XYZ file of C-alpha atoms in Angstrom:
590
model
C 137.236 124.613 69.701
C 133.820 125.519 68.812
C 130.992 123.467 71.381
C 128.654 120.431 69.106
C 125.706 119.802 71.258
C 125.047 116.251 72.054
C 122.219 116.088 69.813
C 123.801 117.748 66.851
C 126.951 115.457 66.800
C 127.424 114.310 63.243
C 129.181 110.843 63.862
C 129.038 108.113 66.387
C 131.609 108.361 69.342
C 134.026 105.318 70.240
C 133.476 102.853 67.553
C 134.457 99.897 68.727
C 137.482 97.903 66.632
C 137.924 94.631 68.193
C 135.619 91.527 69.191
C 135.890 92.736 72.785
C 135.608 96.504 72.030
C 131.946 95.549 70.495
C 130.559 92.759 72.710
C 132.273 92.677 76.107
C 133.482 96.044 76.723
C 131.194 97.862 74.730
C 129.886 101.434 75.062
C 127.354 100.909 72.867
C 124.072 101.558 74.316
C 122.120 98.450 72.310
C 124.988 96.194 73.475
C 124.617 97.509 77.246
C 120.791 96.610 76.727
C 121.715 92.794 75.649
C 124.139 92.465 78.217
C 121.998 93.990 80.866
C 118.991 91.962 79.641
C 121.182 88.152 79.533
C 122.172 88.522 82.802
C 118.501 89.842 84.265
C 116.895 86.855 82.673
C 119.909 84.260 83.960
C 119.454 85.575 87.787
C 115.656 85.761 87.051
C 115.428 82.044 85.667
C 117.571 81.441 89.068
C 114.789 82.642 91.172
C 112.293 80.630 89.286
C 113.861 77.510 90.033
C 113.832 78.947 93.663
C 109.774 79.198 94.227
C 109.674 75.554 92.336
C 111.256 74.240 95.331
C 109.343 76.688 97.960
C 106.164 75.046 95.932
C 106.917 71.891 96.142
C 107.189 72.422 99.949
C 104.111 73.874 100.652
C 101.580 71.366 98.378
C 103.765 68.238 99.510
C 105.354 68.428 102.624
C 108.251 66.560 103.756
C 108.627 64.986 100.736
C 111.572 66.410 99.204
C 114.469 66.046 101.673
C 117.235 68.759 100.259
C 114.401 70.965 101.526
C 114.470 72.047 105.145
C 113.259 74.496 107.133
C 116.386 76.891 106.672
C 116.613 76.726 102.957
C 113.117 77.409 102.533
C 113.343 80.324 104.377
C 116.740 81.145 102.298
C 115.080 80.416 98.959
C 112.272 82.711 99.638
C 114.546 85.685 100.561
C 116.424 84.562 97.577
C 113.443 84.702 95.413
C 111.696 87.720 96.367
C 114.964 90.042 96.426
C 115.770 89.005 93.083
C 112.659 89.291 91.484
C 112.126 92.464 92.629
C 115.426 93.942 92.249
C 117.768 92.029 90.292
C 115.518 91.026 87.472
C 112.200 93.552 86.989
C 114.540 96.761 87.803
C 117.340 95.287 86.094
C 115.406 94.227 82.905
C 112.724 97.370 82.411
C 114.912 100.079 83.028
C 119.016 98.782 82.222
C 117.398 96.421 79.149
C 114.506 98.236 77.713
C 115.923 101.745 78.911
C 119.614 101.337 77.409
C 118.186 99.968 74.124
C 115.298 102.705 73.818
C 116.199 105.254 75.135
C 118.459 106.746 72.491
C 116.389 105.532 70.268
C 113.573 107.059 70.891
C 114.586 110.457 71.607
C 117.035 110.276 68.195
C 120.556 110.568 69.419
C 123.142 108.354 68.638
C 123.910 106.775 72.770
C 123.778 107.888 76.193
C 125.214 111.039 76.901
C 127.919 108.929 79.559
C 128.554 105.759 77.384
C 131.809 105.003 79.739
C 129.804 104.947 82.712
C 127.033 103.015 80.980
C 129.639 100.053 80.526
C 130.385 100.290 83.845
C 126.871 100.432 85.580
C 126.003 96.911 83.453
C 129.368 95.770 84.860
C 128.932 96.718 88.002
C 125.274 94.957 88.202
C 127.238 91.860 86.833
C 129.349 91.648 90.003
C 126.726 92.931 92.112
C 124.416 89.308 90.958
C 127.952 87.026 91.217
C 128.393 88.683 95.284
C 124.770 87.859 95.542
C 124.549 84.044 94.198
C 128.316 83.739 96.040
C 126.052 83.373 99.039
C 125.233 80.090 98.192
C 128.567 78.834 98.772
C 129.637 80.283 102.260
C 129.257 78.723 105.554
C 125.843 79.061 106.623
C 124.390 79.919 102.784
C 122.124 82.550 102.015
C 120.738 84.644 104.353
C 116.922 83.828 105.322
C 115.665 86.834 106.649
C 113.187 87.496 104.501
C 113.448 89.945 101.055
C 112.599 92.691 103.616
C 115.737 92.236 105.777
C 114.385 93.090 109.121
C 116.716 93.514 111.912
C 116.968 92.579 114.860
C 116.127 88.903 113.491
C 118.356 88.788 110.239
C 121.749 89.023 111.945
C 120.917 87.309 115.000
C 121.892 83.703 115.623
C 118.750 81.152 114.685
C 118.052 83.214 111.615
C 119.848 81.327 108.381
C 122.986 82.726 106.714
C 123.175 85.273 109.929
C 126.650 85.655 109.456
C 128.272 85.142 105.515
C 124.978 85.318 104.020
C 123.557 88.555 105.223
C 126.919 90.459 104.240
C 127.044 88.790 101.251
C 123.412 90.372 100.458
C 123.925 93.463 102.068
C 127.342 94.072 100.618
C 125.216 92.698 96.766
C 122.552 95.944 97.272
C 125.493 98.150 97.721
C 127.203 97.443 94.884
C 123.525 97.233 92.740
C 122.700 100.460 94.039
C 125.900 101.789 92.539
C 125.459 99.866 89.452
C 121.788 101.773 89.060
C 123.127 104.879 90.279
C 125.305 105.397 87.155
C 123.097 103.936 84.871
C 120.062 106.432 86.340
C 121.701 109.663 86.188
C 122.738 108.476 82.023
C 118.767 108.109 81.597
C 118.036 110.688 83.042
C 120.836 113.169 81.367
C 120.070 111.814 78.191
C 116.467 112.407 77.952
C 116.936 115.704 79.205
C 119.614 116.957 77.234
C 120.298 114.690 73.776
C 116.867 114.810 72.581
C 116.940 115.811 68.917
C 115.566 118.680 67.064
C 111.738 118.845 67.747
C 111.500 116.173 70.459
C 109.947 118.219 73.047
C 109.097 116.496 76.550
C 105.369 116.508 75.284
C 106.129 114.983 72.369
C 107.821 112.130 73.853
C 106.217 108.179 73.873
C 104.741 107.191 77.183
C 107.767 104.833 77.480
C 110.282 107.732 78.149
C 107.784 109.421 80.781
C 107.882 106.097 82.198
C 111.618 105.379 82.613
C 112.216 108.877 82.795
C 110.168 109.162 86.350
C 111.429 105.489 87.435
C 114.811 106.471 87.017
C 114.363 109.623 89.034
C 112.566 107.905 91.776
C 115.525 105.410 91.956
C 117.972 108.240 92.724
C 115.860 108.980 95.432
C 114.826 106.223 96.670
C 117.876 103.808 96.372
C 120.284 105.985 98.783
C 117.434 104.955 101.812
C 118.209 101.524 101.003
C 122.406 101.987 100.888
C 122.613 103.574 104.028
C 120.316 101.002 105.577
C 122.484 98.475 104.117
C 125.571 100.096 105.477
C 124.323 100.706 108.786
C 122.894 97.130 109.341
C 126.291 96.044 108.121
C 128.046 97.997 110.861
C 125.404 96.728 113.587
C 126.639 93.161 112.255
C 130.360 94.011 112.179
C 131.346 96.768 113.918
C 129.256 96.303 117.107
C 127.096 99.559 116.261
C 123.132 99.687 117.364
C 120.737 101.583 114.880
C 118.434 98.777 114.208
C 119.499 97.083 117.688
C 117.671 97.426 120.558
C 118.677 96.216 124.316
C 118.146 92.187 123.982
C 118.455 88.920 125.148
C 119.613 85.760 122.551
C 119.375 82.532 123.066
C 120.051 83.213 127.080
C 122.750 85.678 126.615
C 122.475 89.297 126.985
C 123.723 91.385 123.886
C 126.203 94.426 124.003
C 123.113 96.287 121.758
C 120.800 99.099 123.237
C 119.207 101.980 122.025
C 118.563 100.855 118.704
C 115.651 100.791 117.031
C 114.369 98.257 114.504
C 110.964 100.077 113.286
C 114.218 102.912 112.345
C 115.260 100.134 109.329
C 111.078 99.076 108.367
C 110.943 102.941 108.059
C 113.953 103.448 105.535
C 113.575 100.446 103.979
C 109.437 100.844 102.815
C 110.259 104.349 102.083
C 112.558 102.616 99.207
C 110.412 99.830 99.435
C 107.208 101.501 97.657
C 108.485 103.566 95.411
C 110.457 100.402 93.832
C 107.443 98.870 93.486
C 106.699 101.957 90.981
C 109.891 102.020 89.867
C 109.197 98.451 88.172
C 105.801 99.639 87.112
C 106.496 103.268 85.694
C 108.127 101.893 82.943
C 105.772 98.849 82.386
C 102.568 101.573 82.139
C 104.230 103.129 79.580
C 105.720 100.538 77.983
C 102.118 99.004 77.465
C 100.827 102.454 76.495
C 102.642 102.251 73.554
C 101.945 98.809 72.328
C 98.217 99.309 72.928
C 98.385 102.365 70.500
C 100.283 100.576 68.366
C 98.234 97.934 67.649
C 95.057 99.126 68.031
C 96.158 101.981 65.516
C 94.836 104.420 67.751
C 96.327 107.560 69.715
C 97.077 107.337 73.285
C 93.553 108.544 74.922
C 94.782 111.374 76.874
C 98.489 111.647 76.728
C 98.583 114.898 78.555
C 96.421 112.954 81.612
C 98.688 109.790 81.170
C 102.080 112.218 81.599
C 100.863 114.107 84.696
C 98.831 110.667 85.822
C 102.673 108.927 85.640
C 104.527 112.160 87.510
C 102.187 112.009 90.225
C 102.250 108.745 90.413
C 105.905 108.662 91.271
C 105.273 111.621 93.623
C 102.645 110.154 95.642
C 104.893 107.004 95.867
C 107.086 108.585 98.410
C 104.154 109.378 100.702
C 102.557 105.626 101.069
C 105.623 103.586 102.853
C 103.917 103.413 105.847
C 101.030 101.157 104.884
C 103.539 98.419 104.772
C 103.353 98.360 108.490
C 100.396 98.813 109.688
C 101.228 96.016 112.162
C 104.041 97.673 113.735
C 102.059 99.190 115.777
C 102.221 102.730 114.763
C 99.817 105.507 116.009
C 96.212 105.487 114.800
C 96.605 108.908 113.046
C 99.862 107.977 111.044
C 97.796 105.047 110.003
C 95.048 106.948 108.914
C 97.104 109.333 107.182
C 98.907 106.615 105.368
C 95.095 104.836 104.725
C 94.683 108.282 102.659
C 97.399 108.819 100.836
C 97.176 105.061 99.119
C 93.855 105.586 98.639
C 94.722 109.168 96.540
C 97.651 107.057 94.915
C 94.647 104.638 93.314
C 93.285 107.992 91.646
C 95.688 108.715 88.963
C 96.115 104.756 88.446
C 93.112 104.149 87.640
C 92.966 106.836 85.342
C 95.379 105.248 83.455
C 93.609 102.023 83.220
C 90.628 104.032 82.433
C 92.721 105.654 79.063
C 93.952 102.121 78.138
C 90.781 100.824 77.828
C 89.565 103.808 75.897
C 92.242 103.090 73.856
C 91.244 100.471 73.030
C 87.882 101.208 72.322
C 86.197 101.537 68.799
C 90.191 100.246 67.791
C 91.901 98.720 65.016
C 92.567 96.076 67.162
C 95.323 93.523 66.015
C 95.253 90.696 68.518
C 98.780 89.246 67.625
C 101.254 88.536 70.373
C 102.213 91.597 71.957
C 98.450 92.972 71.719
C 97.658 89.756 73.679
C 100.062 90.661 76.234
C 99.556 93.590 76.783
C 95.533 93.122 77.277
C 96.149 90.552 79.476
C 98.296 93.113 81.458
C 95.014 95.269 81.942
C 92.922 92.360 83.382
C 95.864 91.255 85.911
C 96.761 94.685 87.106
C 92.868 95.962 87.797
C 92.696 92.404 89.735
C 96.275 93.242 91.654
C 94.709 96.937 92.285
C 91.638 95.882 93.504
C 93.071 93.551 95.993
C 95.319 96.433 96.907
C 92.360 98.170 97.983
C 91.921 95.721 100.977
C 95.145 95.991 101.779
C 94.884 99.633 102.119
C 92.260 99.915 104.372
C 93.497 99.100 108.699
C 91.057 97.644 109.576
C 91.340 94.762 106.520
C 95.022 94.717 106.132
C 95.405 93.510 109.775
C 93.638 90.344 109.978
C 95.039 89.834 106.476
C 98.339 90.610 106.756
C 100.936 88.173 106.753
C 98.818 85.448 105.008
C 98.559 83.940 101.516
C 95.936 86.872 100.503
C 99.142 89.375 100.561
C 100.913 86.855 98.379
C 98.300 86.778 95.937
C 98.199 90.597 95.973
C 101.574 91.439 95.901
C 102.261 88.738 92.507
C 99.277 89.647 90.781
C 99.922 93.289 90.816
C 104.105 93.250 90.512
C 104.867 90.077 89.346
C 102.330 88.834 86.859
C 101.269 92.076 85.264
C 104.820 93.202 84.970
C 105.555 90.167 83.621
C 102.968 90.340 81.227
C 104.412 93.885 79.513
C 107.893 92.251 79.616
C 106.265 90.027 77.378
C 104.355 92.505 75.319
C 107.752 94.263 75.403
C 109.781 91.716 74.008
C 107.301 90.381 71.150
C 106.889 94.200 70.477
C 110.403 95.124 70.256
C 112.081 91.937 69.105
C 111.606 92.477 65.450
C 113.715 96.085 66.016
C 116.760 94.624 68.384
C 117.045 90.885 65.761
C 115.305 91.923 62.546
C 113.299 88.891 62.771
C 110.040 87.973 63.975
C 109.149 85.709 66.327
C 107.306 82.606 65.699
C 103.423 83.752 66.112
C 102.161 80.314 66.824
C 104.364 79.560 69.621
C 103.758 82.971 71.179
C 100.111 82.901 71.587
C 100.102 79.669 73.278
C 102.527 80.875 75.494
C 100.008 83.800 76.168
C 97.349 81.801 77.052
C 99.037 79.115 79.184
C 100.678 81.723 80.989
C 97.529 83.938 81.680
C 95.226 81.117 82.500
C 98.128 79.389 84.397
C 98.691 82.579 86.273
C 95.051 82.882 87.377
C 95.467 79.079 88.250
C 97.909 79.979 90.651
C 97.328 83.065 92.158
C 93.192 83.092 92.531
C 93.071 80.318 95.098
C 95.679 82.359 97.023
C 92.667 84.942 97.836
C 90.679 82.227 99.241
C 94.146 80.862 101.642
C 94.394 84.251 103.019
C 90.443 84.509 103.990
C 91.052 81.355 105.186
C 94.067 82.567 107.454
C 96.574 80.560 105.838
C 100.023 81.981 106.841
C 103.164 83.305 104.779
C 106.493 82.088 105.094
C 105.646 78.725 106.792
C 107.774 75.716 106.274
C 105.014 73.400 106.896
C 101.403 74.561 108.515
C 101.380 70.941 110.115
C 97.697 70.102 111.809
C 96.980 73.621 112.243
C 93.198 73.370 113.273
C 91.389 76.225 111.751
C 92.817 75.004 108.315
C 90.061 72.574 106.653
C 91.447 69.670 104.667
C 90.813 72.059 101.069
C 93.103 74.599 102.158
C 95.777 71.515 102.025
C 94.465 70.581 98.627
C 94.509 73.548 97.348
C 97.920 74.093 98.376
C 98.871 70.804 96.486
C 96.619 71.894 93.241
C 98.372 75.856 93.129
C 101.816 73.647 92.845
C 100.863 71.634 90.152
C 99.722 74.148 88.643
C 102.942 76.665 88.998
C 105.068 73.953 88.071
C 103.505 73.798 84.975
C 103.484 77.651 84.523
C 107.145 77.454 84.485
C 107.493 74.829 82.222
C 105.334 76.781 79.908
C 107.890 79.509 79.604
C 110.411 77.148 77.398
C 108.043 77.620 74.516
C 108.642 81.078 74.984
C 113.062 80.618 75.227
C 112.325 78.005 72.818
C 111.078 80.980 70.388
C 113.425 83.384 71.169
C 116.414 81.364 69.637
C 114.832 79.316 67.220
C 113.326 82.627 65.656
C 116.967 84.217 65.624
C 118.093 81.967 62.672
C 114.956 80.743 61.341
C 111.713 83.755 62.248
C 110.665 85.545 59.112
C 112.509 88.363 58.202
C 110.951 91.424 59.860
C 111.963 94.106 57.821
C 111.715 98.016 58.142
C 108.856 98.880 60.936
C 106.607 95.900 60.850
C 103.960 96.857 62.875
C 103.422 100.291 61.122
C 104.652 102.041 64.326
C 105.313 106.114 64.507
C 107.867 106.242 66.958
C 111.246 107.147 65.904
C 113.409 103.628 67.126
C 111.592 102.603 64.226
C 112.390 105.203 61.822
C 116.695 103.793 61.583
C 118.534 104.055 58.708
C 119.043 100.149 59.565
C 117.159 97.397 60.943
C 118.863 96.430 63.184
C 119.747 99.646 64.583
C 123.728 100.189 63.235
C 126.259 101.481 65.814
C 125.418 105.411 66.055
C 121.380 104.639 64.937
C 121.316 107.013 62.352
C 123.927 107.051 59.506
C 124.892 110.884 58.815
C 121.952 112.667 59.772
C 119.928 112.699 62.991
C 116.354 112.635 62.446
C 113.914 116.009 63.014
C 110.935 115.331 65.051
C 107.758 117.080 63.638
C 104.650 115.544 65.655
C 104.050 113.384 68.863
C 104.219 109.421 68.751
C 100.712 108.723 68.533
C 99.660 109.782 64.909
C 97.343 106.378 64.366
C 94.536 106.577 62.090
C 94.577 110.337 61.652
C 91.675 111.833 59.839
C 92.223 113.229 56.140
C 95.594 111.363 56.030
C 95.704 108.380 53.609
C 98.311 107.077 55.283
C 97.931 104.663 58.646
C 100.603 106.004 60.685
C 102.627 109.305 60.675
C 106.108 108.904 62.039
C 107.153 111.297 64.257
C 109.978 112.310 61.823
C 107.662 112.580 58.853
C 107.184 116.355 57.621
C 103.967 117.810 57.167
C 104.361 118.231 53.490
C 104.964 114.322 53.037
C 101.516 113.711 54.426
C 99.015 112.591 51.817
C 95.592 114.039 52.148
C 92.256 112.387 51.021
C 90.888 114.533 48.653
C 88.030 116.777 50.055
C 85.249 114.967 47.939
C 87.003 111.886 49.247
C 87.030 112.406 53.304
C 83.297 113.241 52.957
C 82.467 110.067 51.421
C 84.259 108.736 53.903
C 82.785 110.164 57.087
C 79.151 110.126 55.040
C 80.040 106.093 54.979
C 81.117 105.774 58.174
């Protein structure tokens, strides 16, 4: 039997011929992306509703008695471990990455669509294990997102027994669920991408997911075998992350064991995820930014390499995460470096976004909004970063409100701020409808302003010294009365943040059934998930023929060419040229 390249297959694989074939079971990559993107927001909502209550702790204490001192600690583990792996990793690269990733490289699915079903299944039981925890004797573990031994499976420490297996045993099963769905990314891009769609020619947004995903299969095993190996310190007796100790009066069987072993493997997964989340975002944004300021990427070239070495440089950082571990001087000064080198090709990419921007098109609908509001929020998070970076600031500052303030600015809000971009961007292509525009821009500016309400004042707690992770700070005396009122004011003001976001569900259905009709590429866009036969995207993307790529994604305002936009599938000889006479008059004019 003669060999059809993936690419050059002529009809869809595995068409699905019942209700459950299509929607539950599916193979089909946009379906994966749904699926995968349902249950990222469900957990994520879950771990809103979690910092609500560690809120209304901190700016009312003892007021709200199902809160104690062991479920705050639980929530906040709860919180932070889901936001950073079950929803942003979850959403940007099994949402956005199933549904654009064949897409945009012009194939018809992943190149493993079996084990795609399986990885979003997989993550499904990984969240059930995970929320399970709630439910066991003990609840949740409390640890802490970071999971340090010897305190998480010792007795004092919340959820020490059901809780911590229940979370370790989650990872495990997450890790697996990304492992599969990583290597399909990755196989696809490399070997499905249609005729003409050379790496250099891809959008920013494959670079992005593309490198993520790569890191992930690097990175991810560090955690697992931490995971495992904690698991067997709990259960089998074992002591890698155990040292020789006594616990409330009783002498442990552990020795030998070493708990800066587990900080070590699990910040050298640790800060690479947090690039894993934001990989995709910077390209992501990249795109919309071009889109809708009708202007090429400003050094696409610089952005590529600026995105691999990103994800390289990630890998040599990890360290700076404990600079309080008491580590030698010269490690810390080596890891000072390195971060510092790390801020060079990032803010090269801030610097391209902005000239992007500049001398623009500039459409300030939704996603635009967004994804501007992304720029301001990450140079803020990066700045702060800075501090952080530097020993002799991070260690007075470490382990109060300042690193809170970082550490959402930079990860949470600004990612949160392409998801946005993303959505408004992308939600035409995945519904054929648009979204309401009204509703959307005041949910951008009630969640940007609100953000800044919430997470400015949190620079001034941590100058102030105002701890992390503290049930109650009681009549601590080096806290003046403002830090207290302030504490009350950055609730008030996250509570309302949150309720915010229904006008954004709120728009999501309503504009299902009742959004304008969005028809074929409505924002003029060049990139070939745009290009379909179909809006929405049919099962296989592309009827009988798979498109031919002829120029990059970023053909925006070209000069001579009387059209806005040249799709990347658009030949040379359909391009209309301004006559001679004509461009002259037009340059003279401009």
């Amino acid at each position: 039997m003669t060999h059809i390249p993936f690419a050059d297959q002529p009809h869809e694989d595995h068409h699905p011929t019942s209700f459950v074939a299509k929607y539950v079971w599916s193979q089909d990559h946009k379906v994966i992306a749904v699926q995968y993107s349902i249950i990222a927001i469900f957990v994520g909502v879950v771990a809103l509703v979690l910092s609500a209550f560690m809120r209304l702790q901190l700016g009312f204490p003892d007021t709200f008695s199902f809160i104690n001192p062991n479920s705050y600690l639980q929530f906040m583990t709860l919180h932070g471990m889901i936001m950073v792996v079950y929803l942003l990793t979850a959403l940007l690269l099994g949402g956005f990455g199933n549904y654009l990733i064949p897409l945009m490289v012009g194939t018809r699915d992943m190149v493993f669509p079996y084990l795609n079903m399986l990885s979003v299944w997989f993550y499904f039981v990984s969240v059930l294990v995970l929320l399970a925890s709630f439910f066991v004797p003990g609840g949740p573990t409390g640890a802490g997102w970071t999971l340090y031994p010897p305190q998480t499976i010792l007795p004092g420490t919340p959820g020490h027994e059901w809780g911590i297996i229940l979370m370790l045993a989650s990872l495990a099963i997450f890790i697996v669920a990304f492992t599969m769905g990583g290597l399909n990314y990755v196989t696809t891009i490399l070997q499905a991408r249609t005729h003409g769609m050379t790496l250099m020619r891809m959008p920013l947004t494959l670079w992005g997911i593309f490198t993520a995903s790569m890191m992930g299969l690097l990175a991810f095993p560090a955690l697992l075998v931490s995971a495992v190996m904690m698991a067997l310190d709990l259960l089998a007796g074992t002591s890698f992350f155990m040292p020789k100790l006594v616990s409330l009066g009783d002498s442990l069987d552990y020795s030998g064991g070493s708990p800066l072993l587990f900080q070590h493997l699990f910040w050298f997964f640790g800060h690479p995820e947090v690039y894993i989340v934001a990989l995709p975002a910077f390209g992501m944004v990249s795109d919309v930014l071009a889109t809708h300021a009708r202007k090429n990427i400003f050094g696409y070239r610089m952005m590529v390499w600026a995105i691999v070495i990103i994800g390289g440089l990630s890998f040599l950082v990890w360290a700076h995460h404990m600079y309080v571990s008491g580590m030698n001087l010269a490690f810390g000064f080596f890891f000072a470096t390195t971060t510092l080198i790390i801020a060079v090709p990032t803010a090269l990419k801030v610097y391209n976004w902005t000239l992007t921007l500049w001398q623009g098109n500039i459409r300030l609908n939704s996603p635009m909004l967004f994804a501007i509001g992304f720029v301001f929020t990450f140079i803020h998070g990066g700045l702060s970063g800075l501090f952080l970076g530097n020993v002799i600031v991070d260690v007075p500052l470490a382990d109060t409100f300042f690193v809170v303030a970082h550490f959402h600015m930079v990860m949470g809000v600004s990612t949160v701020m392409v998801l946005f971009a993303a959505i408004y961007h992308w939600y035409p292509l995945v519904t054929g409808r648009l979204l309401h525009e009204g509703m959307a821009k005041l949910h951008f500016w009630l969640t940007f302003l609100g953000a800044y309400a919430v997470f400015l004042p949190m620079h001034y707690l941590g100058f102030l010294g105002v701890p992390r992770r503290y049930f109650a700070m009681g009549d601590t005396l080096f806290l003046p009365q403002s830090a207290h009122t302030l504490n009350a004011a950055i609730t008030v003001f996250a509570l309302v943040l949150m309720v915010v976001q229904v006008v954004f569900i709120v728009n999501l259905i309503w504009s299902l059934r009742h959004g304008p009709k969005a028809g074929h590429n409505p924002w003029g866009a060049t990139s070939l998930e745009w290009q379909t036969p179909d809006v929405p995207p049919a099962h296989g993307n592309w009827g009988a023929r798979l498109p031919v790529v002829h120029r990059w994604a970023y053909d925006y305002s070209v000069p001579g060419a009387v059209q806005d936009f040249l799709p990347q599938n658009m030949p040379d000889e359909e391009v209309e040229r301004l006559a001679p006479d004509t461009d002259s008059a037009v340059e003279s004019k401009s």
